[in-house]
Tab-separated table of C-alpha atoms in Angstrom:
chain	number	residue	atom	x	y	z
W	692	MET	CA	51.445	-33.662	229.049
W	693	GLY	CA	48.768	-36.167	228.188
W	694	VAL	CA	46.354	-34.459	230.536
W	695	MET	CA	47.067	-31.087	228.944
W	696	ASP	CA	46.362	-32.473	225.496
W	697	PHE	CA	43.077	-33.904	226.646
W	698	ASN	CA	42.094	-30.623	228.253
W	699	SER	CA	43.047	-28.513	225.300
W	700	LEU	CA	40.866	-30.694	223.134
W	701	PHE	CA	37.786	-30.695	225.315
W	702	GLY	CA	38.219	-28.216	228.123
W	703	LYS	CA	37.286	-24.644	227.346
W	704	ARG	CA	38.867	-23.419	230.571
W	705	ASN	CA	42.337	-24.480	229.590
W	706	LYS	CA	42.552	-22.271	226.524
W	707	SER	CA	45.705	-20.240	226.871
W	708	SER	CA	43.713	-17.006	227.065
W	709	SER	CA	41.852	-18.164	230.197
W	710	VAL	CA	45.122	-19.352	231.685
W	711	ALA	CA	46.533	-15.866	231.029
W	712	LYS	CA	43.511	-14.193	232.566
W	713	ASP	CA	43.576	-16.337	235.706
W	714	ARG	CA	47.303	-15.850	236.198
W	715	LEU	CA	47.010	-12.116	235.697
W	716	LYS	CA	44.209	-11.794	238.217
W	717	LEU	CA	46.317	-13.497	240.877
W	718	VAL	CA	49.444	-11.531	240.055
W	719	LEU	CA	47.563	-8.235	240.181
W	720	ILE	CA	45.998	-8.941	243.565
W	721	HIS	CA	49.533	-9.405	244.799
W	722	ASP	CA	50.901	-6.346	242.969
W	723	ARG	CA	48.124	-4.085	244.177
W	724	MET	CA	48.550	-5.176	247.790
W	725	ASN	CA	52.308	-4.936	247.670
W	726	CYS	CA	52.071	-1.288	246.848
W	727	SER	CA	50.445	-0.535	250.154
W	728	THR	CA	52.536	-2.582	252.580
W	729	GLU	CA	54.303	0.510	253.797
W	730	LEU	CA	51.049	2.387	254.037
W	731	LEU	CA	49.448	-0.447	255.989
W	732	GLU	CA	52.286	-0.398	258.487
W	733	MET	CA	51.838	3.344	258.969
W	734	MET	CA	48.099	2.969	259.421
W	735	ARG	CA	48.642	0.144	261.878
W	736	ALA	CA	50.955	2.267	263.996
W	737	ASP	CA	48.506	5.183	264.000
W	738	ILE	CA	45.511	3.038	264.850
W	739	VAL	CA	47.394	1.378	267.722
W	740	ALA	CA	48.322	4.794	269.067
W	741	VAL	CA	44.753	6.123	268.969
W	742	ILE	CA	43.028	3.078	270.403
W	743	SER	CA	45.639	2.602	273.105
W	744	LYS	CA	44.549	5.938	274.531
W	745	TYR	CA	41.198	4.412	275.458
W	746	VAL	CA	41.636	0.680	275.857
W	747	ASP	CA	44.417	-1.792	276.468
W	748	ILE	CA	44.983	-3.681	273.273
W	749	ASP	CA	47.125	-6.609	272.378
W	750	THR	CA	49.504	-5.017	269.876
W	751	ASP	CA	51.130	-8.329	269.018
W	752	ASP	CA	47.938	-9.859	267.727
W	753	PHE	CA	46.743	-6.633	266.135
W	754	ASN	CA	46.042	-7.471	262.535
W	755	ILE	CA	45.246	-5.127	259.673
W	756	GLU	CA	44.749	-6.097	256.048
W	757	ILE	CA	43.166	-5.178	252.778
W	758	SER	CA	41.210	-8.146	251.593
W	759	ASN	CA	40.284	-9.059	248.059
W	760	ARG	CA	36.807	-9.818	249.268
W	761	GLN	CA	35.050	-6.874	247.728
W	762	TYR	CA	31.894	-5.192	248.810
W	763	GLU	CA	29.549	-3.489	246.404
W	764	GLU	CA	28.014	-0.128	246.935
W	765	GLY	CA	25.872	1.349	244.214
W	766	GLY	CA	27.412	-0.966	241.654
W	767	LYS	CA	30.926	0.160	242.544
W	768	LYS	CA	33.310	-2.492	243.767
W	769	ALA	CA	35.849	-1.650	246.413
W	770	PRO	CA	38.349	-3.666	248.416
W	771	VAL	CA	37.795	-3.985	252.154
W	772	LEU	CA	40.150	-2.760	254.855
W	773	SER	CA	39.733	-4.815	257.985
W	774	ALA	CA	41.422	-4.685	261.349
W	775	ASN	CA	41.355	-7.270	264.112
W	776	ILE	CA	42.107	-5.631	267.418
W	777	PRO	CA	42.175	-7.915	270.448
W	778	ILE	CA	41.291	-5.971	273.596
W	779	LYS	CA	43.143	-6.815	276.798
W	780	ASN	CA	41.360	-4.537	279.172
W	781	LEU	CA	38.341	-2.372	278.426
W	782	LYS	CA	38.839	0.056	281.252
W	783	LYS	CA	42.085	1.831	280.864
W	784	VAL	CA	43.161	3.503	284.108
W	785	LYS	CA	43.306	7.232	283.892
A	143	MET	CA	39.167	24.292	225.916
A	144	SER	CA	42.629	22.767	225.701
A	145	GLU	CA	43.541	19.364	226.981
A	146	VAL	CA	46.870	17.770	227.770
A	147	ILE	CA	46.693	14.044	227.080
A	148	VAL	CA	49.515	11.699	228.053
A	149	ILE	CA	49.869	8.482	226.077
A	150	THR	CA	51.488	5.929	228.305
A	151	SER	CA	51.836	2.185	228.900
A	152	GLY	CA	54.548	1.173	231.305
A	153	LYS	CA	55.820	-1.572	229.060
A	154	GLY	CA	57.827	-0.614	226.004
A	155	GLY	CA	56.953	-1.536	222.460
A	156	VAL	CA	53.184	-1.727	222.801
A	157	GLY	CA	52.485	1.200	220.484
A	158	LYS	CA	52.649	4.499	222.387
A	159	THR	CA	54.444	6.373	219.630
A	160	THR	CA	52.306	4.898	216.854
A	161	THR	CA	49.172	5.794	218.803
A	162	SER	CA	50.414	9.326	219.504
A	163	ALA	CA	51.204	9.889	215.821
A	164	ASN	CA	47.927	8.496	214.553
A	165	VAL	CA	45.523	9.902	217.125
A	166	GLY	CA	47.266	13.290	216.854
A	167	THR	CA	47.059	13.300	213.076
A	168	ALA	CA	43.413	12.234	213.163
A	169	LEU	CA	42.609	15.076	215.574
A	170	ALA	CA	44.317	17.538	213.216
A	171	LEU	CA	42.374	16.094	210.273
A	172	ALA	CA	39.240	16.811	212.304
A	173	GLY	CA	40.205	20.478	212.307
A	174	LYS	CA	41.819	20.739	215.731
A	175	GLN	CA	45.051	22.502	216.617
A	176	VAL	CA	47.294	19.689	217.788
A	177	VAL	CA	50.848	19.459	219.091
A	178	LEU	CA	52.616	16.139	219.526
A	179	VAL	CA	55.216	16.326	222.272
A	180	ASP	CA	57.898	13.654	222.346
A	181	ALA	CA	58.609	13.290	226.067
A	182	ASP	CA	61.002	10.384	225.537
A	183	ILE	CA	64.191	12.369	226.037
A	184	GLY	CA	67.261	10.446	224.910
A	185	LEU	CA	65.278	7.970	222.833
A	186	ARG	CA	63.316	10.174	220.488
A	187	ASN	CA	61.192	8.403	217.905
A	188	LEU	CA	58.040	10.348	217.272
A	189	ASP	CA	59.939	12.414	214.687
A	190	VAL	CA	60.844	9.383	212.521
A	191	VAL	CA	57.404	7.832	212.893
A	192	MET	CA	55.923	11.125	211.687
A	193	GLY	CA	58.528	11.485	208.933
A	194	LEU	CA	59.730	14.821	210.293
A	195	GLU	CA	63.232	13.787	211.373
A	196	ASN	CA	64.960	16.053	208.847
A	197	ARG	CA	63.302	19.198	210.063
A	198	ILE	CA	64.471	19.322	213.663
A	199	VAL	CA	66.420	22.413	214.677
A	200	TYR	CA	65.577	22.863	218.337
A	201	ASP	CA	64.090	20.407	220.806
A	202	LEU	CA	62.145	20.224	224.047
A	203	VAL	CA	65.223	20.585	226.248
A	204	ASP	CA	66.323	23.682	224.298
A	205	VAL	CA	62.953	25.236	225.080
A	206	VAL	CA	63.055	24.288	228.755
A	207	GLU	CA	66.599	25.594	229.151
A	208	GLY	CA	65.784	28.811	227.331
A	209	ARG	CA	68.042	28.384	224.293
A	210	CYS	CA	65.138	29.097	221.977
A	211	ARG	CA	61.556	30.249	222.079
A	212	LEU	CA	58.814	27.650	222.147
A	213	LYS	CA	57.590	28.651	218.675
A	214	GLN	CA	61.067	28.088	217.202
A	215	ALA	CA	61.152	24.481	218.361
A	216	LEU	CA	57.704	23.582	217.050
A	217	ILE	CA	57.850	21.792	213.706
A	218	LYS	CA	54.836	22.425	211.523
A	219	ASP	CA	53.691	19.335	209.660
A	220	LYS	CA	53.054	20.728	206.181
A	221	ARG	CA	50.863	17.778	205.227
A	222	PHE	CA	48.236	18.503	207.850
A	223	GLU	CA	46.724	21.821	208.788
A	224	GLY	CA	47.085	22.481	212.495
A	225	LEU	CA	49.559	19.691	213.346
A	226	PHE	CA	52.860	20.410	215.077
A	227	LEU	CA	55.649	18.354	216.652
A	228	LEU	CA	57.838	19.267	219.585
A	229	PRO	CA	60.732	16.794	219.329
A	230	ALA	CA	62.641	15.323	222.269
A	231	ALA	CA	66.348	15.888	222.729
A	232	GLN	CA	68.375	12.917	221.612
A	233	THR	CA	71.682	13.644	223.332
A	234	ARG	CA	70.341	14.284	226.827
A	235	ASP	CA	68.659	12.077	229.413
A	236	LYS	CA	65.360	12.095	231.266
A	237	ASN	CA	66.769	14.139	234.120
A	238	ALA	CA	67.304	17.125	231.821
A	239	VAL	CA	63.713	18.139	232.540
A	240	SER	CA	61.783	18.387	235.798
A	241	PRO	CA	58.048	17.800	236.325
A	242	GLU	CA	57.626	21.505	237.121
A	243	GLN	CA	59.265	22.540	233.858
A	244	MET	CA	57.110	20.080	231.967
A	245	LYS	CA	53.983	21.443	233.590
A	246	LYS	CA	54.978	24.979	232.668
A	247	LEU	CA	55.625	23.886	229.096
A	248	CYS	CA	52.190	22.261	228.863
A	249	ASP	CA	50.576	25.414	230.204
A	250	SER	CA	52.252	27.551	227.520
A	251	LEU	CA	51.217	25.082	224.813
A	252	LYS	CA	47.628	25.252	226.038
A	253	GLU	CA	47.455	28.867	224.872
A	254	ASP	CA	47.813	27.873	221.227
A	255	PHE	CA	46.545	24.309	220.935
A	256	ASP	CA	43.337	22.359	221.455
A	257	TYR	CA	45.133	19.099	222.121
A	258	ILE	CA	48.606	18.532	223.515
A	259	LEU	CA	49.546	14.878	223.123
A	260	LEU	CA	52.491	13.672	225.196
A	261	ASP	CA	54.267	10.553	224.016
A	262	CYS	CA	55.488	9.109	227.298
A	263	PRO	CA	58.654	7.012	227.658
A	264	ALA	CA	58.375	3.399	228.823
A	265	GLY	CA	59.005	2.733	232.488
A	266	ILE	CA	57.882	4.412	235.701
A	267	GLU	CA	60.942	6.541	236.436
A	268	GLN	CA	61.738	10.204	235.944
A	269	GLY	CA	60.651	10.320	232.296
A	270	PHE	CA	57.215	8.992	233.202
A	271	LYS	CA	56.874	11.419	236.101
A	272	ASN	CA	57.818	14.312	233.819
A	273	ALA	CA	55.375	13.287	231.119
A	274	ILE	CA	52.390	12.990	233.450
A	275	ALA	CA	53.116	16.164	235.440
A	276	GLY	CA	51.058	18.439	233.239
A	277	ALA	CA	48.516	15.913	232.019
A	278	ASP	CA	44.759	16.424	232.310
A	279	ARG	CA	43.976	12.929	231.174
A	280	ALA	CA	45.712	9.729	230.103
A	281	LEU	CA	45.387	7.104	227.409
A	282	VAL	CA	46.887	3.853	228.654
A	283	ILE	CA	47.995	1.507	225.890
A	284	THR	CA	48.277	-2.235	226.364
A	285	THR	CA	48.379	-5.311	224.186
A	286	PRO	CA	46.458	-8.440	225.204
A	287	GLU	CA	49.562	-10.006	226.794
A	288	VAL	CA	50.169	-10.712	230.472
A	289	SER	CA	53.284	-8.550	230.711
A	290	ALA	CA	51.707	-5.510	229.064
A	291	VAL	CA	48.480	-5.787	231.059
A	292	ARG	CA	50.355	-6.122	234.321
A	293	ASP	CA	52.419	-3.021	233.557
A	294	ALA	CA	49.284	-1.150	232.509
A	295	ASP	CA	47.749	-1.925	235.899
A	296	ARG	CA	50.777	-0.479	237.654
A	297	ILE	CA	50.662	2.627	235.451
A	298	ILE	CA	46.958	3.137	236.170
A	299	GLY	CA	47.704	3.012	239.903
A	300	LEU	CA	50.532	5.524	239.540
A	301	LEU	CA	48.435	7.874	237.394
A	302	GLU	CA	45.676	7.830	239.996
A	303	SER	CA	48.093	8.513	242.822
A	304	HIS	CA	49.519	11.462	240.866
A	305	GLY	CA	46.075	12.957	240.462
A	306	VAL	CA	45.376	12.031	236.837
A	307	SER	CA	41.836	10.789	237.262
A	308	THR	CA	40.552	10.606	233.681
A	309	ILE	CA	42.147	7.438	232.352
A	310	HIS	CA	41.089	5.514	229.275
A	311	LEU	CA	42.325	2.228	227.904
A	312	ILE	CA	43.454	1.386	224.375
A	313	ILE	CA	44.001	-2.264	223.554
A	314	ASN	CA	46.454	-2.486	220.693
A	315	ARG	CA	47.536	-5.278	218.344
A	316	VAL	CA	44.524	-7.473	218.843
A	317	ARG	CA	44.578	-10.549	216.639
A	318	MET	CA	41.020	-11.633	216.226
A	319	ASN	CA	41.861	-15.042	214.808
A	320	MET	CA	43.797	-15.813	217.990
A	321	VAL	CA	41.074	-14.388	220.223
A	322	LYS	CA	38.602	-16.521	218.355
A	323	ARG	CA	40.433	-19.746	219.065
A	324	GLY	CA	40.995	-18.782	222.684
A	325	ASP	CA	44.696	-18.081	222.453
A	326	MET	CA	44.565	-14.354	223.089
A	327	MET	CA	42.685	-12.507	225.788
A	328	ALA	CA	39.565	-10.809	224.460
A	329	MET	CA	38.972	-7.087	225.025
A	330	GLU	CA	36.354	-7.953	227.649
A	331	ASP	CA	38.944	-9.903	229.630
A	332	VAL	CA	41.443	-7.045	229.609
A	333	VAL	CA	38.812	-4.465	230.510
A	334	GLU	CA	37.553	-6.650	233.350
A	335	ILE	CA	41.050	-7.081	234.760
A	336	LEU	CA	42.075	-3.433	234.540
A	337	ALA	CA	38.645	-2.032	235.446
A	338	ILE	CA	38.919	1.218	233.483
A	339	ASP	CA	36.905	2.538	230.547
A	340	LEU	CA	37.849	1.398	227.074
A	341	ILE	CA	38.346	4.109	224.439
A	342	GLY	CA	39.580	1.961	221.590
A	343	VAL	CA	40.609	-1.419	220.263
A	344	VAL	CA	43.201	-1.508	217.485
A	345	PRO	CA	43.770	-4.655	215.437
A	346	ASP	CA	47.232	-5.930	214.641
A	347	ASP	CA	47.682	-4.577	211.139
A	348	GLU	CA	50.562	-4.900	208.675
A	349	ASN	CA	49.637	-1.513	207.299
A	350	ILE	CA	51.058	0.105	210.418
A	351	VAL	CA	54.483	-1.323	209.643
A	352	VAL	CA	54.240	-0.169	206.033
A	353	THR	CA	53.139	3.383	206.840
A	354	THR	CA	55.691	3.708	209.643
A	355	ASN	CA	58.420	2.626	207.202
A	356	LYS	CA	57.418	5.534	205.013
A	357	GLY	CA	57.077	8.051	207.824
A	358	GLU	CA	53.377	8.546	207.260
A	359	PRO	CA	50.691	8.184	209.899
A	360	ALA	CA	48.347	5.294	208.976
A	361	VAL	CA	45.282	7.487	209.334
A	362	ILE	CA	46.120	9.313	206.074
A	363	GLU	CA	44.816	6.523	203.913
A	364	GLY	CA	41.603	5.469	205.478
A	365	SER	CA	41.165	1.936	204.251
A	366	SER	CA	43.019	-0.173	206.822
A	367	LEU	CA	41.222	-1.411	209.913
A	368	ALA	CA	43.884	0.020	212.251
A	369	SER	CA	43.526	3.396	210.590
A	370	LYS	CA	39.775	3.337	211.202
A	371	ALA	CA	40.345	2.305	214.800
A	372	PHE	CA	42.717	5.238	215.394
A	373	ARG	CA	40.309	7.718	213.828
A	374	ASN	CA	37.538	6.372	216.042
A	375	ILE	CA	39.756	6.898	219.083
A	376	ALA	CA	40.396	10.495	218.008
A	377	ASP	CA	36.639	11.008	217.701
A	378	ARG	CA	35.993	9.540	221.145
A	379	VAL	CA	38.744	11.725	222.603
A	380	GLN	CA	36.683	14.678	221.354
A	381	GLY	CA	33.690	13.269	223.184
A	382	LEU	CA	31.912	11.869	220.131
A	383	GLU	CA	30.087	8.568	220.300
A	384	ARG	CA	31.530	5.954	217.964
A	385	PRO	CA	30.593	2.280	217.902
A	386	PHE	CA	33.505	-0.090	218.397
A	387	LEU	CA	34.766	-1.604	215.150
A	388	ASP	CA	33.826	-5.057	214.157
A	389	LEU	CA	37.345	-6.434	213.968
A	390	ASN	CA	36.131	-9.680	212.525
A	391	ILE	CA	35.731	-8.253	209.042
A	392	SER	CA	39.331	-9.210	208.380
A	393	THR	CA	38.750	-12.837	209.265
A	394	GLY	CA	35.636	-13.090	207.150
A	395	LEU	CA	33.574	-14.776	209.840
A	396	VAL	CA	31.553	-11.753	210.799
A	397	GLY	CA	28.281	-12.981	212.184
A	398	LYS	CA	29.457	-16.016	214.084
A	399	ILE	CA	32.243	-14.376	216.046
A	400	LYS	CA	30.253	-11.245	216.630
A	401	LYS	CA	27.764	-13.429	218.409
A	402	VAL	CA	30.364	-15.333	220.389
A	403	PHE	CA	32.101	-12.205	221.650
A	404	GLY	CA	29.089	-9.924	221.727
A	405	PHE	CA	31.339	-7.337	220.197
A	406	GLY	CA	29.368	-6.133	217.225
A	407	ASN	CA	27.752	-2.927	218.357
A	408	GLN	CA	29.268	-1.980	221.671
């Protein structure tokens, strides 16, 4: 508690409003991603199906995620969808 | 051109009904034809907030189920030219109406009114889905608290996924003295987190309690800060440019705080 008292006296960052803001930001990242878990699973299945037609891929290590790391395009921020697809064999036998 | 505007929040008790009553009244005072629709079936409140509780004969469910004509259920507010209320049913539940029926109702109301304001129930279940079914745009209400902001974020996501793309934010019950000492999130913080356009900031104002007690919308008497804020929102809803209020007037520390928060002439 002593540390908190010290911080609330001198530390701007520990004002309860900044604590609220920081906590909210974290919670919302989680909330927003949670909404699309089902969707991600569906996308994953579809992507595996399409790519498997052309190359052998390692479906166990196939990884798809929406990251918080945002990219900016024309001033508009958007989350990034990235997929890691390990290829087993480039030439799939016909 | 008519517009159906849903007033929603997710979390209960943040001021949806108060906002509906006041923005609706302010729009009527500006000469528009306005109908306030209480979409909170089973927990109707817009009638008492408006002071029209003694005049209800038919309600929204009666209209939807064909027991009366739409015009018979509309209560004309005699105090304001062009203001009507369509009350919710009190003895039924949210499942008494379907989104399709709600959409049809909104379409019929569009023939006679400039603005159709839907007071949405709290939550994200059937009542919410009904209320947003016919909406052209949404006003999302939040207070500067973590629970309300989190729910607002969820609501914004749901509105977008249901095709309501014009969404504006109202931050209600702001207490500038708390914001000033860093114990309440500032409007900038909330806007940054939710990433939607702000259409109004309403200060926490005792006058709202007083006027609601009496069944009068606060916008009637124009002196209180909240009343001004609601009238500004009504103006912005009509597409007019209005500077955001300097909420610091009430604290008497105008210049200093204005500078700190950069909030004077946004």
